[in-house]
């Protein structure tokens, strides 16, 4: 059976970007990294400073502070009452981010393979319709989706004087399920588009060899396409996890009234308290909230650029 090496570039946009980056001196790149990291460094320093020191002088004067750096801000964040703490909201963030990452990948991988290598009527127009959903702003759908999760969808037939239930009421409003279902719906078009670009670029000889060996579509997808698509799957997984973990608007809209289901982003916004009296703990809360996305990114970073460029080059 024919084999192919994933992510191997032979020309096009990928090689152009690679050559352009190689032409930049390493010192310049490190200087850009340093400049880009200054705000994060300042946030990290302030997370160990007291409120009085943060208000009195800049973070770069930490060595002249009246009080030595300490972990009081982190202790306050992790042990505060349930109204302001983000410790109890970490589980809610996982309950949102994990399903909202895995489900779109599972569905989009099958759909991308079907659009790329299975002939069926209307395939082209259906794919165009799915990709066009990328232009729909998520803000315009939040209120209709909230009504859908909270009361279902019903339509009245005037001629029959009868109400038909289009979508049953699952009573998802105010739960984590409403958030990850919303993220799943809005993440699927981009996932299908990204995976389709990669899967359709795989050599046709691989699929012909699989058919000659007697493999059906499912066997071809599971044993050939899926292993070769891991770079692009990992790239989308990073995007989707970071987006859902760091989301505030969707979570606040869907579960804002249920304090037991708030994710870390909403809990972090509540840390400052009334009139911003506890704004000094926001830096520590931001690093607690950002810890798990950093772990995910650095664990999968070797797939990141290769997966993003996968659909723009020939394999």
GROMACS .gro file of N, CA and C in nm, residues 32-162:
model
  393
   32UNK      N    1   1.169   4.063   1.921
   32UNK     CA    2   1.024   4.071   1.910
   32UNK      C    3   0.956   3.988   2.018
   33UNK      N    4   1.012   3.870   2.046
   33UNK     CA    5   0.956   3.786   2.153
   33UNK      C    6   0.965   3.858   2.287
   34UNK      N    7   1.079   3.923   2.312
   34UNK     CA    8   1.097   3.994   2.439
   34UNK      C    9   0.997   4.108   2.453
   35UNK      N   10   0.980   4.188   2.347
   35UNK     CA   11   0.886   4.300   2.352
   35UNK      C   12   0.743   4.248   2.373
   36UNK      N   13   0.710   4.140   2.303
   36UNK     CA   14   0.575   4.084   2.314
   36UNK      C   15   0.550   4.028   2.454
   37UNK      N   16   0.654   3.988   2.523
   37UNK     CA   17   0.639   3.924   2.655
   37UNK      C   18   0.636   4.023   2.770
   38UNK      N   19   0.668   4.151   2.744
   38UNK     CA   20   0.674   4.250   2.853
   38UNK      C   21   0.541   4.262   2.928
   39UNK      N   22   0.425   4.275   2.861
   39UNK     CA   23   0.299   4.283   2.938
   39UNK      C   24   0.274   4.162   3.024
   40UNK      N   25   0.306   4.042   2.973
   40UNK     CA   26   0.287   3.921   3.051
   40UNK      C   27   0.380   3.919   3.172
   41UNK      N   28   0.503   3.966   3.151
   41UNK     CA   29   0.598   3.974   3.263
   41UNK      C   30   0.546   4.069   3.371
   42UNK      N   31   0.494   4.184   3.329
   42UNK     CA   32   0.439   4.278   3.426
   42UNK      C   33   0.321   4.221   3.502
   43UNK      N   34   0.236   4.146   3.433
   43UNK     CA   35   0.122   4.081   3.499
   43UNK      C   36   0.170   3.978   3.599
   44UNK      N   37   0.275   3.903   3.562
   44UNK     CA   38   0.328   3.801   3.653
   44UNK      C   39   0.388   3.865   3.778
   45UNK      N   40   0.461   3.974   3.761
   45UNK     CA   41   0.521   4.041   3.876
   45UNK      C   42   0.413   4.095   3.969
   46UNK      N   43   0.310   4.159   3.913
   46UNK     CA   44   0.203   4.215   3.995
   46UNK      C   45   0.122   4.109   4.069
   47UNK      N   46   0.122   3.987   4.017
   47UNK     CA   47   0.046   3.882   4.086
   47UNK      C   48   0.106   3.846   4.221
   48UNK      N   49   0.232   3.887   4.246
   48UNK     CA   50   0.298   3.860   4.374
   48UNK      C   51   0.309   3.985   4.461
   49UNK      N   52   0.248   4.096   4.420
   49UNK     CA   53   0.259   4.222   4.494
   49UNK      C   54   0.127   4.253   4.565
   50UNK      N   55   0.137   4.327   4.672
   50UNK     CA   56   0.018   4.366   4.748
   50UNK      C   57  -0.058   4.476   4.675
   51UNK      N   58  -0.181   4.502   4.720
   51UNK     CA   59  -0.263   4.604   4.657
   51UNK      C   60  -0.198   4.743   4.669
   52UNK      N   61  -0.145   4.776   4.786
   52UNK     CA   62  -0.084   4.908   4.804
   52UNK      C   63   0.035   4.928   4.713
   53UNK      N   64   0.117   4.825   4.698
   53UNK     CA   65   0.234   4.838   4.610
   53UNK      C   66   0.193   4.850   4.464
   54UNK      N   67   0.089   4.776   4.423
   54UNK     CA   68   0.042   4.785   4.285
   54UNK      C   69  -0.010   4.924   4.254
   55UNK      N   70  -0.080   4.984   4.351
   55UNK     CA   71  -0.136   5.116   4.328
   55UNK      C   72  -0.032   5.228   4.337
   56UNK      N   73   0.072   5.207   4.415
   56UNK     CA   74   0.168   5.315   4.440
   56UNK      C   75   0.270   5.330   4.329
   57UNK      N   76   0.316   5.220   4.269
   57UNK     CA   77   0.425   5.229   4.172
   57UNK      C   78   0.415   5.115   4.071
   58UNK      N   79   0.491   5.130   3.962
   58UNK     CA   80   0.488   5.032   3.854
   58UNK      C   81   0.551   4.900   3.893
   59UNK      N   82   0.522   4.796   3.812
   59UNK     CA   83   0.571   4.662   3.844
   59UNK      C   84   0.723   4.652   3.838
   60UNK      N   85   0.787   4.738   3.758
   60UNK     CA   86   0.933   4.732   3.743
   60UNK      C   87   1.006   4.782   3.868
   61UNK      N   88   0.934   4.835   3.965
   61UNK     CA   89   0.996   4.882   4.090
   61UNK      C   90   0.973   4.782   4.203
   62UNK      N   91   0.956   4.655   4.168
   62UNK     CA   92   0.923   4.554   4.268
   62UNK      C   93   1.029   4.544   4.378
   63UNK      N   94   1.156   4.568   4.343
   63UNK     CA   95   1.262   4.555   4.443
   63UNK      C   96   1.261   4.670   4.544
   64UNK      N   97   1.184   4.776   4.516
   64UNK     CA   98   1.173   4.886   4.610
   64UNK      C   99   1.043   4.885   4.689
   65UNK      N  100   0.965   4.775   4.679
   65UNK     CA  101   0.838   4.767   4.749
   65UNK      C  102   0.858   4.756   4.900
   66UNK      N  103   0.761   4.809   4.975
   66UNK     CA  104   0.766   4.799   5.121
   66UNK      C  105   0.747   4.655   5.169
   67UNK      N  106   0.669   4.577   5.093
   67UNK     CA  107   0.640   4.439   5.130
   67UNK      C  108   0.701   4.345   5.027
   68UNK      N  109   0.767   4.241   5.074
   68UNK     CA  110   0.831   4.146   4.983
   68UNK      C  111   0.726   4.069   4.903
   69UNK      N  112   0.763   4.023   4.781
   69UNK     CA  113   0.669   3.943   4.703
   69UNK      C  114   0.623   3.820   4.781
   70UNK      N  115   0.494   3.786   4.766
   70UNK     CA  116   0.437   3.674   4.840
   70UNK      C  117   0.325   3.611   4.759
   71UNK      N  118   0.265   3.507   4.814
   71UNK     CA  119   0.158   3.432   4.747
   71UNK      C  120   0.020   3.467   4.801
   72UNK      N  121   0.006   3.581   4.867
   72UNK     CA  122  -0.122   3.617   4.928
   72UNK      C  123  -0.233   3.631   4.824
   73UNK      N  124  -0.200   3.688   4.708
   73UNK     CA  125  -0.302   3.705   4.605
   73UNK      C  126  -0.353   3.570   4.555
   74UNK      N  127  -0.262   3.476   4.533
   74UNK     CA  128  -0.302   3.343   4.488
   74UNK      C  129  -0.385   3.272   4.595
   75UNK      N  130  -0.346   3.289   4.720
   75UNK     CA  131  -0.422   3.227   4.828
   75UNK      C  132  -0.563   3.285   4.836
   76UNK      N  133  -0.574   3.416   4.816
   76UNK     CA  134  -0.706   3.479   4.820
   76UNK      C  135  -0.792   3.432   4.704
   77UNK      N  136  -0.730   3.416   4.587
   77UNK     CA  137  -0.806   3.371   4.470
   77UNK      C  138  -0.859   3.229   4.490
   78UNK      N  139  -0.775   3.141   4.541
   78UNK     CA  140  -0.810   3.000   4.550
   78UNK      C  141  -0.891   2.965   4.674
   79UNK      N  142  -0.893   3.052   4.773
   79UNK     CA  143  -0.964   3.019   4.897
   79UNK      C  144  -1.076   3.116   4.928
   80UNK      N  145  -1.104   3.211   4.839
   80UNK     CA  146  -1.211   3.308   4.864
   80UNK      C  147  -1.346   3.239   4.862
   81UNK      N  148  -1.449   3.314   4.897
   81UNK     CA  149  -1.585   3.259   4.898
   81UNK      C  150  -1.627   3.221   4.757
   82UNK      N  151  -1.727   3.137   4.748
   82UNK     CA  152  -1.771   3.087   4.618
   82UNK      C  153  -1.821   3.198   4.528
   83UNK      N  154  -1.856   3.314   4.584
   83UNK     CA  155  -1.905   3.423   4.503
   83UNK      C  156  -1.794   3.483   4.416
   84UNK      N  157  -1.672   3.488   4.470
   84UNK     CA  158  -1.563   3.552   4.398
   84UNK      C  159  -1.452   3.457   4.354
   85UNK      N  160  -1.445   3.337   4.409
   85UNK     CA  161  -1.334   3.247   4.380
   85UNK      C  162  -1.349   3.185   4.243
   86UNK      N  163  -1.234   3.159   4.179
   86UNK     CA  164  -1.235   3.087   4.051
   86UNK      C  165  -1.196   2.941   4.071
   87UNK      N  166  -1.164   2.902   4.195
   87UNK     CA  167  -1.123   2.763   4.218
   87UNK      C  168  -1.236   2.667   4.184
   88UNK      N  169  -1.357   2.697   4.230
   88UNK     CA  170  -1.470   2.609   4.204
   88UNK      C  171  -1.514   2.611   4.058
   89UNK      N  172  -1.471   2.712   3.983
   89UNK     CA  173  -1.514   2.724   3.844
   89UNK      C  174  -1.424   2.649   3.747
   90UNK      N  175  -1.310   2.597   3.793
   90UNK     CA  176  -1.221   2.524   3.703
   90UNK      C  177  -1.289   2.400   3.646
   91UNK      N  178  -1.363   2.328   3.730
   91UNK     CA  179  -1.436   2.209   3.682
   91UNK      C  180  -1.540   2.248   3.578
   92UNK      N  181  -1.605   2.362   3.597
   92UNK     CA  182  -1.703   2.408   3.499
   92UNK      C  183  -1.637   2.440   3.365
   93UNK      N  184  -1.517   2.499   3.371
   93UNK     CA  185  -1.446   2.529   3.247
   93UNK      C  186  -1.408   2.401   3.173
   94UNK      N  187  -1.364   2.299   3.246
   94UNK     CA  188  -1.334   2.171   3.182
   94UNK      C  189  -1.460   2.107   3.125
   95UNK      N  190  -1.572   2.119   3.197
   95UNK     CA  191  -1.698   2.062   3.148
   95UNK      C  192  -1.746   2.130   3.021
   96UNK      N  193  -1.697   2.250   2.995
   96UNK     CA  194  -1.732   2.321   2.873
   96UNK      C  195  -1.629   2.296   2.763
   97UNK      N  196  -1.500   2.312   2.797
   97UNK     CA  197  -1.394   2.310   2.695
   97UNK      C  198  -1.371   2.171   2.637
   98UNK      N  199  -1.375   2.068   2.719
   98UNK     CA  200  -1.345   1.933   2.669
   98UNK      C  201  -1.449   1.883   2.570
   99UNK      N  202  -1.581   1.885   2.603
   99UNK     CA  203  -1.679   1.844   2.501
   99UNK      C  204  -1.679   1.934   2.378
  100UNK      N  205  -1.661   2.065   2.399
  100UNK     CA  206  -1.663   2.159   2.287
  100UNK      C  207  -1.542   2.145   2.197
  101UNK      N  208  -1.440   2.072   2.240
  101UNK     CA  209  -1.323   2.046   2.157
  101UNK      C  210  -1.331   1.909   2.091
  102UNK      N  211  -1.369   1.808   2.166
  102UNK     CA  212  -1.370   1.671   2.114
  102UNK      C  213  -1.483   1.649   2.013
  103UNK      N  214  -1.604   1.697   2.044
  103UNK     CA  215  -1.719   1.670   1.958
  103UNK      C  216  -1.704   1.732   1.819
  104UNK      N  217  -1.664   1.860   1.805
  104UNK     CA  218  -1.644   1.912   1.669
  104UNK      C  219  -1.537   1.838   1.591
  105UNK      N  220  -1.430   1.796   1.659
  105UNK     CA  221  -1.326   1.721   1.589
  105UNK      C  222  -1.381   1.588   1.537
  106UNK      N  223  -1.456   1.518   1.621
  106UNK     CA  224  -1.510   1.387   1.582
  106UNK      C  225  -1.605   1.401   1.463
  107UNK      N  226  -1.693   1.498   1.468
  107UNK     CA  227  -1.790   1.516   1.359
  107UNK      C  228  -1.721   1.569   1.234
  108UNK      N  229  -1.634   1.668   1.251
  108UNK     CA  230  -1.572   1.733   1.136
  108UNK      C  231  -1.478   1.639   1.062
  109UNK      N  232  -1.412   1.548   1.131
  109UNK     CA  233  -1.321   1.456   1.064
  109UNK      C  234  -1.398   1.366   0.966
  110UNK      N  235  -1.511   1.311   1.010
  110UNK     CA  236  -1.593   1.229   0.919
  110UNK      C  237  -1.648   1.313   0.805
  111UNK      N  238  -1.698   1.434   0.837
  111UNK     CA  239  -1.756   1.519   0.734
  111UNK      C  240  -1.651   1.563   0.632
  112UNK      N  241  -1.532   1.598   0.678
  112UNK     CA  242  -1.426   1.643   0.588
  112UNK      C  243  -1.384   1.531   0.493
  113UNK      N  244  -1.376   1.409   0.544
  113UNK     CA  245  -1.342   1.296   0.457
  113UNK      C  246  -1.451   1.274   0.352
  114UNK      N  247  -1.577   1.284   0.395
  114UNK     CA  248  -1.687   1.264   0.301
  114UNK      C  249  -1.686   1.370   0.192
  115UNK      N  250  -1.665   1.496   0.229
  115UNK     CA  251  -1.662   1.603   0.130
  115UNK      C  252  -1.541   1.590   0.037
  116UNK      N  253  -1.433   1.533   0.086
  116UNK     CA  254  -1.310   1.526   0.006
  116UNK      C  255  -1.308   1.406  -0.089
  117UNK      N  256  -1.359   1.289  -0.044
  117UNK     CA  257  -1.333   1.167  -0.120
  117UNK      C  258  -1.456   1.080  -0.146
  118UNK      N  259  -1.573   1.125  -0.107
  118UNK     CA  260  -1.695   1.048  -0.135
  118UNK      C  261  -1.784   1.129  -0.227
  119UNK      N  262  -1.822   1.069  -0.339
  119UNK     CA  263  -1.910   1.136  -0.435
  119UNK      C  264  -2.055   1.117  -0.392
  120UNK      N  265  -2.127   1.229  -0.379
  120UNK     CA  266  -2.271   1.223  -0.352
  120UNK      C  267  -2.335   1.350  -0.406
  121UNK      N  268  -2.464   1.345  -0.439
  121UNK     CA  269  -2.530   1.462  -0.499
  121UNK      C  270  -2.528   1.583  -0.407
  122UNK      N  271  -2.499   1.698  -0.464
  122UNK     CA  272  -2.499   1.823  -0.389
  122UNK      C  273  -2.381   1.843  -0.298
  123UNK      N  274  -2.275   1.764  -0.315
  123UNK     CA  275  -2.160   1.772  -0.226
  123UNK      C  276  -2.096   1.911  -0.229
  124UNK      N  277  -2.077   1.967  -0.347
  124UNK     CA  278  -2.011   2.096  -0.360
  124UNK      C  279  -2.092   2.206  -0.294
  125UNK      N  280  -2.223   2.211  -0.322
  125UNK     CA  281  -2.306   2.319  -0.268
  125UNK      C  282  -2.325   2.303  -0.118
  126UNK      N  283  -2.331   2.181  -0.069
  126UNK     CA  284  -2.343   2.161   0.075
  126UNK      C  285  -2.217   2.207   0.146
  127UNK      N  286  -2.101   2.179   0.087
  127UNK     CA  287  -1.976   2.225   0.148
  127UNK      C  288  -1.968   2.377   0.147
  128UNK      N  289  -2.009   2.440   0.036
  128UNK     CA  290  -2.010   2.587   0.030
  128UNK      C  291  -2.104   2.644   0.136
  129UNK      N  292  -2.219   2.580   0.155
  129UNK     CA  293  -2.313   2.627   0.255
  129UNK      C  294  -2.256   2.619   0.396
  130UNK      N  295  -2.183   2.511   0.425
  130UNK     CA  296  -2.123   2.496   0.559
  130UNK      C  297  -2.013   2.599   0.580
  131UNK      N  298  -1.929   2.618   0.481
  131UNK     CA  299  -1.820   2.715   0.494
  131UNK      C  300  -1.875   2.858   0.507
  132UNK      N  301  -1.987   2.886   0.440
  132UNK     CA  302  -2.045   3.020   0.448
  132UNK      C  303  -2.094   3.053   0.589
  133UNK      N  304  -2.116   2.951   0.671
  133UNK     CA  305  -2.158   2.976   0.809
  133UNK      C  306  -2.048   3.043   0.891
  134UNK      N  307  -1.923   3.040   0.841
  134UNK     CA  308  -1.815   3.110   0.910
  134UNK      C  309  -1.840   3.260   0.916
  135UNK      N  310  -1.922   3.311   0.824
  135UNK     CA  311  -1.949   3.455   0.819
  135UNK      C  312  -2.059   3.497   0.915
  136UNK      N  313  -2.124   3.402   0.981
  136UNK     CA  314  -2.233   3.436   1.074
  136UNK      C  315  -2.174   3.476   1.209
  137UNK      N  316  -2.194   3.598   1.255
  137UNK     CA  317  -2.140   3.638   1.386
  137UNK      C  318  -2.210   3.562   1.499
  138UNK      N  319  -2.133   3.519   1.596
  138UNK     CA  320  -2.191   3.443   1.706
  138UNK      C  321  -2.284   3.530   1.789
  139UNK      N  322  -2.263   3.661   1.789
  139UNK     CA  323  -2.344   3.750   1.872
  139UNK      C  324  -2.490   3.751   1.830
  140UNK      N  325  -2.517   3.737   1.699
  140UNK     CA  326  -2.655   3.746   1.651
  140UNK      C  327  -2.735   3.622   1.686
  141UNK      N  328  -2.667   3.513   1.723
  141UNK     CA  329  -2.736   3.388   1.751
  141UNK      C  330  -2.749   3.358   1.899
  142UNK      N  331  -2.691   3.439   1.984
  142UNK     CA  332  -2.689   3.405   2.126
  142UNK      C  333  -2.829   3.403   2.187
  143UNK      N  334  -2.907   3.508   2.164
  143UNK     CA  335  -3.041   3.513   2.223
  143UNK      C  336  -3.132   3.404   2.165
  144UNK      N  337  -3.138   3.384   2.031
  144UNK     CA  338  -3.218   3.272   1.980
  144UNK      C  339  -3.175   3.136   2.035
  145UNK      N  340  -3.043   3.115   2.049
  145UNK     CA  341  -2.997   2.988   2.103
  145UNK      C  342  -3.035   2.973   2.250
  146UNK      N  343  -3.028   3.082   2.326
  146UNK     CA  344  -3.068   3.077   2.466
  146UNK      C  345  -3.215   3.041   2.478
  147UNK      N  346  -3.298   3.095   2.392
  147UNK     CA  347  -3.439   3.059   2.391
  147UNK      C  348  -3.459   2.914   2.348
  148UNK      N  349  -3.374   2.869   2.255
  148UNK     CA  350  -3.384   2.730   2.209
  148UNK      C  351  -3.348   2.633   2.320
  149UNK      N  352  -3.237   2.659   2.391
  149UNK     CA  353  -3.195   2.570   2.499
  149UNK      C  354  -3.293   2.575   2.618
  150UNK      N  355  -3.361   2.687   2.636
  150UNK     CA  356  -3.448   2.702   2.751
  150UNK      C  357  -3.594   2.667   2.728
  151UNK      N  358  -3.639   2.671   2.604
  151UNK     CA  359  -3.781   2.643   2.579
  151UNK      C  360  -3.809   2.562   2.455
  152UNK      N  361  -3.705   2.522   2.382
  152UNK     CA  362  -3.727   2.448   2.259
  152UNK      C  363  -3.770   2.540   2.146
  153UNK      N  364  -3.809   2.479   2.036
  153UNK     CA  365  -3.855   2.555   1.919
  153UNK      C  366  -3.990   2.499   1.875
  154UNK      N  367  -4.085   2.589   1.858
  154UNK     CA  368  -4.221   2.548   1.822
  154UNK      C  369  -4.271   2.638   1.709
  155UNK      N  370  -4.356   2.582   1.623
  155UNK     CA  371  -4.411   2.656   1.510
  155UNK      C  372  -4.560   2.626   1.499
  156UNK      N  373  -4.637   2.730   1.469
  156UNK     CA  374  -4.782   2.715   1.456
  156UNK      C  375  -4.818   2.705   1.308
  157UNK      N  376  -4.897   2.603   1.275
  157UNK     CA  377  -4.945   2.585   1.138
  157UNK      C  378  -5.082   2.651   1.126
  158UNK      N  379  -5.094   2.764   1.054
  158UNK     CA  380  -5.221   2.838   1.049
  158UNK      C  381  -5.337   2.757   0.991
  159UNK      N  382  -5.307   2.681   0.886
  159UNK     CA  383  -5.415   2.608   0.821
  159UNK      C  384  -5.473   2.498   0.909
  160UNK      N  385  -5.386   2.433   0.986
  160UNK     CA  386  -5.431   2.324   1.071
  160UNK      C  387  -5.461   2.369   1.212
  161UNK      N  388  -5.429   2.497   1.243
  161UNK     CA  389  -5.447   2.550   1.378
  161UNK      C  390  -5.383   2.457   1.481
  162UNK      N  391  -5.255   2.425   1.454
  162UNK     CA  392  -5.185   2.327   1.535
  162UNK      C  393  -5.041   2.372   1.556
   0.00000   0.00000   0.00000
